[in-house]
GROMACS .gro file of C-alpha atoms in nm:
model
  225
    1UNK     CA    1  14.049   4.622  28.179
    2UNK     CA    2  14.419   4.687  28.055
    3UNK     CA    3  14.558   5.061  28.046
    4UNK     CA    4  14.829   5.110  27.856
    5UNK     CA    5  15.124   5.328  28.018
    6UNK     CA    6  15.320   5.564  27.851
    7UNK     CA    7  15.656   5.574  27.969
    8UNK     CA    8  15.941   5.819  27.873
    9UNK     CA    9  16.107   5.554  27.716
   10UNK     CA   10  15.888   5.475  27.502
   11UNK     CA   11  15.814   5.818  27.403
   12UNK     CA   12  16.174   5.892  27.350
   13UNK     CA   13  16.105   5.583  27.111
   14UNK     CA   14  15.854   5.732  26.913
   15UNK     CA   15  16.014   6.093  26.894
   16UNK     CA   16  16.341   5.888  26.688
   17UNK     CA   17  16.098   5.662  26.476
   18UNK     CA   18  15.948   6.046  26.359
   19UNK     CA   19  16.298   6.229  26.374
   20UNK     CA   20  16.412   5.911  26.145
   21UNK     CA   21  16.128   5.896  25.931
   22UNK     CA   22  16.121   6.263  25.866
   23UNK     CA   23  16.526   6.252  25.788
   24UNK     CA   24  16.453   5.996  25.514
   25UNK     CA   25  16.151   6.203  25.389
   26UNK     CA   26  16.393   6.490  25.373
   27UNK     CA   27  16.693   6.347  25.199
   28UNK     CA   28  16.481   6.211  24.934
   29UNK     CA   29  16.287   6.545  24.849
   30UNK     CA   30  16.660   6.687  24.825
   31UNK     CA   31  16.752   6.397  24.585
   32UNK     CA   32  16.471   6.438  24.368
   33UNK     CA   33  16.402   6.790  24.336
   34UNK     CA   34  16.821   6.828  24.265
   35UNK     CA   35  16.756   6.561  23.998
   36UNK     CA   36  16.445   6.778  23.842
   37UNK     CA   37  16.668   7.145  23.930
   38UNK     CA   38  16.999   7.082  23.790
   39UNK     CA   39  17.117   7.273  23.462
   40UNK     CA   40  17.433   7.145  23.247
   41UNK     CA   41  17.701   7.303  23.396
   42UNK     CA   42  18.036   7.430  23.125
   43UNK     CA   43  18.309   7.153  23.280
   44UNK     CA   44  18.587   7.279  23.011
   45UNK     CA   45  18.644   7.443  22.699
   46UNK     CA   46  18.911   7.492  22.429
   47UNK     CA   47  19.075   7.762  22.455
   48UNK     CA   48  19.011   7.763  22.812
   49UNK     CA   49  18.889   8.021  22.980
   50UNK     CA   50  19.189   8.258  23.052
   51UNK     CA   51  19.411   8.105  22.855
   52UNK     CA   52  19.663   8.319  22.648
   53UNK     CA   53  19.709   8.156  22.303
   54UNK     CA   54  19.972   8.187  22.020
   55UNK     CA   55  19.842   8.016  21.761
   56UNK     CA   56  19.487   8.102  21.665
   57UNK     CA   57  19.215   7.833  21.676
   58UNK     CA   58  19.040   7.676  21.450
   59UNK     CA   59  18.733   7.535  21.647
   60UNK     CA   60  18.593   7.637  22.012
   61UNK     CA   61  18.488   7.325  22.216
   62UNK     CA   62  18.250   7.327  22.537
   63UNK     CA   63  18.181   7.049  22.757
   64UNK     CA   64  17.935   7.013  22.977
   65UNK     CA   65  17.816   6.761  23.266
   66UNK     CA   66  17.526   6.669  23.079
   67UNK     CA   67  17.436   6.596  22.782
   68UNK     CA   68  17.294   6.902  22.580
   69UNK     CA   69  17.010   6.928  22.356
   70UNK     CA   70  17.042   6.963  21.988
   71UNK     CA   71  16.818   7.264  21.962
   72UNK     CA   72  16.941   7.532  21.816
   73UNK     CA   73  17.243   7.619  21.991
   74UNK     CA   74  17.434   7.966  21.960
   75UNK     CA   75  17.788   8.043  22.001
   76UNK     CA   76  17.995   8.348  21.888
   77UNK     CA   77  18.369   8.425  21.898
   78UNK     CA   78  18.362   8.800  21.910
   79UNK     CA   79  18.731   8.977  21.852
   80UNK     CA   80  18.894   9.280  22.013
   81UNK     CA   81  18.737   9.486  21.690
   82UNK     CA   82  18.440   9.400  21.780
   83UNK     CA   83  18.385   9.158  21.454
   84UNK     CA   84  18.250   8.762  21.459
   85UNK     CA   85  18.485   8.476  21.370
   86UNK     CA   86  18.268   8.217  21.422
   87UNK     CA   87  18.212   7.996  21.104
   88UNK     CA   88  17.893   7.816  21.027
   89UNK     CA   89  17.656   7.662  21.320
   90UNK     CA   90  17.762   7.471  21.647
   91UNK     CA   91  17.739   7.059  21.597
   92UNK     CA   92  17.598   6.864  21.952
   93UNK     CA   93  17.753   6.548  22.047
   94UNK     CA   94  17.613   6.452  22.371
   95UNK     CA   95  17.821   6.672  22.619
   96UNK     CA   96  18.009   6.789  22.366
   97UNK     CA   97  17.945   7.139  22.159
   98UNK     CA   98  18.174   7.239  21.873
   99UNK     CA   99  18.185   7.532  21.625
  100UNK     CA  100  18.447   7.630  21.395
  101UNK     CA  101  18.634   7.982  21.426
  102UNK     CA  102  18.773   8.179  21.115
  103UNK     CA  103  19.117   8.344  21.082
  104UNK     CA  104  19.179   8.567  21.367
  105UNK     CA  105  19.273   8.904  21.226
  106UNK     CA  106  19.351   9.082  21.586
  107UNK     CA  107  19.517   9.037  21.868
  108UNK     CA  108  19.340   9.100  22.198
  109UNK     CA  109  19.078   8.933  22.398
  110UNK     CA  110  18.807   8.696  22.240
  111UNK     CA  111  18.498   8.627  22.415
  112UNK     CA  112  18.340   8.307  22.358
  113UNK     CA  113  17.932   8.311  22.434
  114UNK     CA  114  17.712   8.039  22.385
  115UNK     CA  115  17.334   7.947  22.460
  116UNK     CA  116  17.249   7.598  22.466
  117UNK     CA  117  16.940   7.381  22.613
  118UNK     CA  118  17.026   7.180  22.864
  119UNK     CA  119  16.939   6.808  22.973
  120UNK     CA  120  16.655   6.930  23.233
  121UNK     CA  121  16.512   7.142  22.908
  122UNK     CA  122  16.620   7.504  23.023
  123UNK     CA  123  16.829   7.736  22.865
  124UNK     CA  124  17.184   7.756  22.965
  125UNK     CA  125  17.440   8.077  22.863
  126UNK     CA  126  17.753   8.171  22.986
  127UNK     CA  127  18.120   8.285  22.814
  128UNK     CA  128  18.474   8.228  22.808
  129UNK     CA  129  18.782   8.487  22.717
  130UNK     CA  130  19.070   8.410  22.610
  131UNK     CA  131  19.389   8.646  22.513
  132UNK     CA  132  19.518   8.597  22.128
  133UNK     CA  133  19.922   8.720  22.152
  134UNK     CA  134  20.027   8.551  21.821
  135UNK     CA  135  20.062   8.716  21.439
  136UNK     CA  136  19.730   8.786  21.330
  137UNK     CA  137  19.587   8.647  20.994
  138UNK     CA  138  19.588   8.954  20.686
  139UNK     CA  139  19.273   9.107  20.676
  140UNK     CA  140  19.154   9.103  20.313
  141UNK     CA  141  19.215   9.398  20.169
  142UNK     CA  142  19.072   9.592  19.826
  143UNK     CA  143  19.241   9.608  19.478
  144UNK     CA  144  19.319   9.967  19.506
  145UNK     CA  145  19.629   9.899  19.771
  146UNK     CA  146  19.735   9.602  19.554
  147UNK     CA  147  20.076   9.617  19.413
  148UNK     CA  148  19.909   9.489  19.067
  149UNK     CA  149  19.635   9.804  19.068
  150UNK     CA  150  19.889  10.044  19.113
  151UNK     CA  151  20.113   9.904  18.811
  152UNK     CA  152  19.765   9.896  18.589
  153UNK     CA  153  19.680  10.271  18.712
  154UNK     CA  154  20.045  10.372  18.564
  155UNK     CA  155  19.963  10.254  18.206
  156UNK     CA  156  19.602  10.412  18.185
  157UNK     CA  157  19.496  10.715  18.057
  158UNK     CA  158  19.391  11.015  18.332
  159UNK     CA  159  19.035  10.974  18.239
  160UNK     CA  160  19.063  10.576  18.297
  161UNK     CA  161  19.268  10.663  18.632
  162UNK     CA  162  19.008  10.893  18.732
  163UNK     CA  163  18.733  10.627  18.668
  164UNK     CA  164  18.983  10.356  18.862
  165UNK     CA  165  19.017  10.580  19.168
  166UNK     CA  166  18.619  10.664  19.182
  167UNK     CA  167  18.558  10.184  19.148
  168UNK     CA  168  18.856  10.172  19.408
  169UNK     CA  169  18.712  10.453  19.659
  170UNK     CA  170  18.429  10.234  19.718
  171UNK     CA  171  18.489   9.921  19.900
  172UNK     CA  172  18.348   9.578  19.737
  173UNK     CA  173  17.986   9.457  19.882
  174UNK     CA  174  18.196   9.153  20.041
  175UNK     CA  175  18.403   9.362  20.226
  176UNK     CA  176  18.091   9.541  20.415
  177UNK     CA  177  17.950   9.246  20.562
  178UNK     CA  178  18.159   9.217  20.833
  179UNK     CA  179  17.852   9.249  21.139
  180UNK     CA  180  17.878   9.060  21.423
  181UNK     CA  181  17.588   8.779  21.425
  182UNK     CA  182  17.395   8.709  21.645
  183UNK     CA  183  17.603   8.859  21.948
  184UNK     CA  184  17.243   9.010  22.082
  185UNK     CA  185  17.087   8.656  22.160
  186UNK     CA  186  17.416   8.519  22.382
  187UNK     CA  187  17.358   8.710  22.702
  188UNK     CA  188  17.705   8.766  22.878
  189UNK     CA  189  17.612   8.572  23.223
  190UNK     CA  190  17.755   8.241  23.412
  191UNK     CA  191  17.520   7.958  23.380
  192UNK     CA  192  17.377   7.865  23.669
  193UNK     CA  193  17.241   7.571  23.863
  194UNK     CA  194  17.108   7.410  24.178
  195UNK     CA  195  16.806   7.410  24.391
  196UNK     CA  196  16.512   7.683  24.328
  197UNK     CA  197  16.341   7.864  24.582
  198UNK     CA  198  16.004   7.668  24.599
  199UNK     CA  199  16.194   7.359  24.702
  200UNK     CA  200  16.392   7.553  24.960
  201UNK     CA  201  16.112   7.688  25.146
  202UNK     CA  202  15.914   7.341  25.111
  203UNK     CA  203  16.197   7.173  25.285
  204UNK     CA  204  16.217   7.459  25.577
  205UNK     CA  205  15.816   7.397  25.605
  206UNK     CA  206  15.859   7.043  25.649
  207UNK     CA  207  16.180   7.084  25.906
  208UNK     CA  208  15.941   7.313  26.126
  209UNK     CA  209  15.639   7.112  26.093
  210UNK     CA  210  15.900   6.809  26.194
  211UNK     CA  211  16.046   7.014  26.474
  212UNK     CA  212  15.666   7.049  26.653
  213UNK     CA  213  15.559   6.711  26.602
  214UNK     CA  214  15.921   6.572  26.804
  215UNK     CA  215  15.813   6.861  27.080
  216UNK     CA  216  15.491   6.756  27.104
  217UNK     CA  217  15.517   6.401  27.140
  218UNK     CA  218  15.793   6.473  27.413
  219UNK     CA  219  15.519   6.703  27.591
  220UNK     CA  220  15.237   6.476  27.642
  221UNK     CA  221  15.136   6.397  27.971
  222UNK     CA  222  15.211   6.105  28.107
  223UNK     CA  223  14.862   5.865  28.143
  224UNK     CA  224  14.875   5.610  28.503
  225UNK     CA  225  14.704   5.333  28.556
   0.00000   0.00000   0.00000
């Protein structure tokens, strides 16, 4: 009959084969659940972020990491007066998001906040500010503080000026529309990325339950023949 002897040697042998196993084990639940945790993350812009400019934009341009969905992404360019100058909706191409900006009509701070969906499927917002310093564009103004109204006004009757003043008191329907859009659904946060919890306390689990199996194997008694 044959008894097989454990030395230390070989049960320092089998305490590495575990430790080495359980290292590979490790790394790859890191790789993967990375892979399936990562969000785009905003690589540049233009403007950048804390950039002073001179001459106003025309277009804002965000690049990410990843490629982003096209699924109805949101960005804004909100002014110092608290107005929109974005124009129309942002285009996707791959990395790559772009929406045009109107004629800046204040100088200040812009703030540039978009939400887009990002390659793993989640949402991704964030914003970028950037200081406008040049000559801003001419806000549009009515007809009543137009040098032609007030030549017109001069020529009329009192009853036809009185009826002129009363039209130019109110302002024109196009010059009331002026509400920021769609500043509500951009929250103001960084976008964010990285590993979630779950996997975190999954891979401190499986370092513990590692750690007792080495000990153990180290601790068993030594059988003689």
């Amino acid at each position: 009959m044959i008894i097989s002897r454990v030395t230390p040697l070989s049960l320092r042998r089998q305490a590495l084969r575990i430790g080495l196993v359980a290292l590979l084990t490790a790394v790859a639940a890191v790789g993967f659940a990375g892979q399936a945790a990562a969000h785009d993350v905003l690589l540049s812009s233009d403007p950048a972020d804390g950039s002073t400019l001179q001459a106003a934009p025309t277009a804002v341009t965000l690049t990410f990491d990843q490629p982003v969905q096209d699924f109805e992404p949101v960005v804004t360019v909100t002014g110092p007066d608290g107005r929109s100058y974005q124009g129309g909706s942002p285009t996707v191409d791959s990395t790559v998001v772009t929406n045009a900006v109107g004629p800046l009509t204040a100088a200040g701070e812009y703030v540039i906040a978009y939400r887009v969906v990002s390659a793993d499927g989640h949402p991704v917002v964030g914003e970028v500010k950037f200081q406008f310093t040049g000559a801003p564009a001419p806000a549009a103004s009515s007809a009543a503080g137009s040098p032609t109204a007030a030549v017109s006004t001069a020529e009329t009757s009192p009853a036809e000026r009185s009826a002129a003043g009363t039209s130019a008191a109110s302002p024109p329907a196009s010059a009331t529309t002026s509400v920021p859009v769609s500043t509500a659904a951009v929250a103001p946060t960084s976008s964010s990325s990285g590993l979630s919890g779950w996997v975190w306390a999954a891979l401190a689990l499986a370092a513990v339950l590692i750690i007792a199996a080495v000990v153990v194997v180290l601790r068993r008694p030594r059988r003689s023949g």
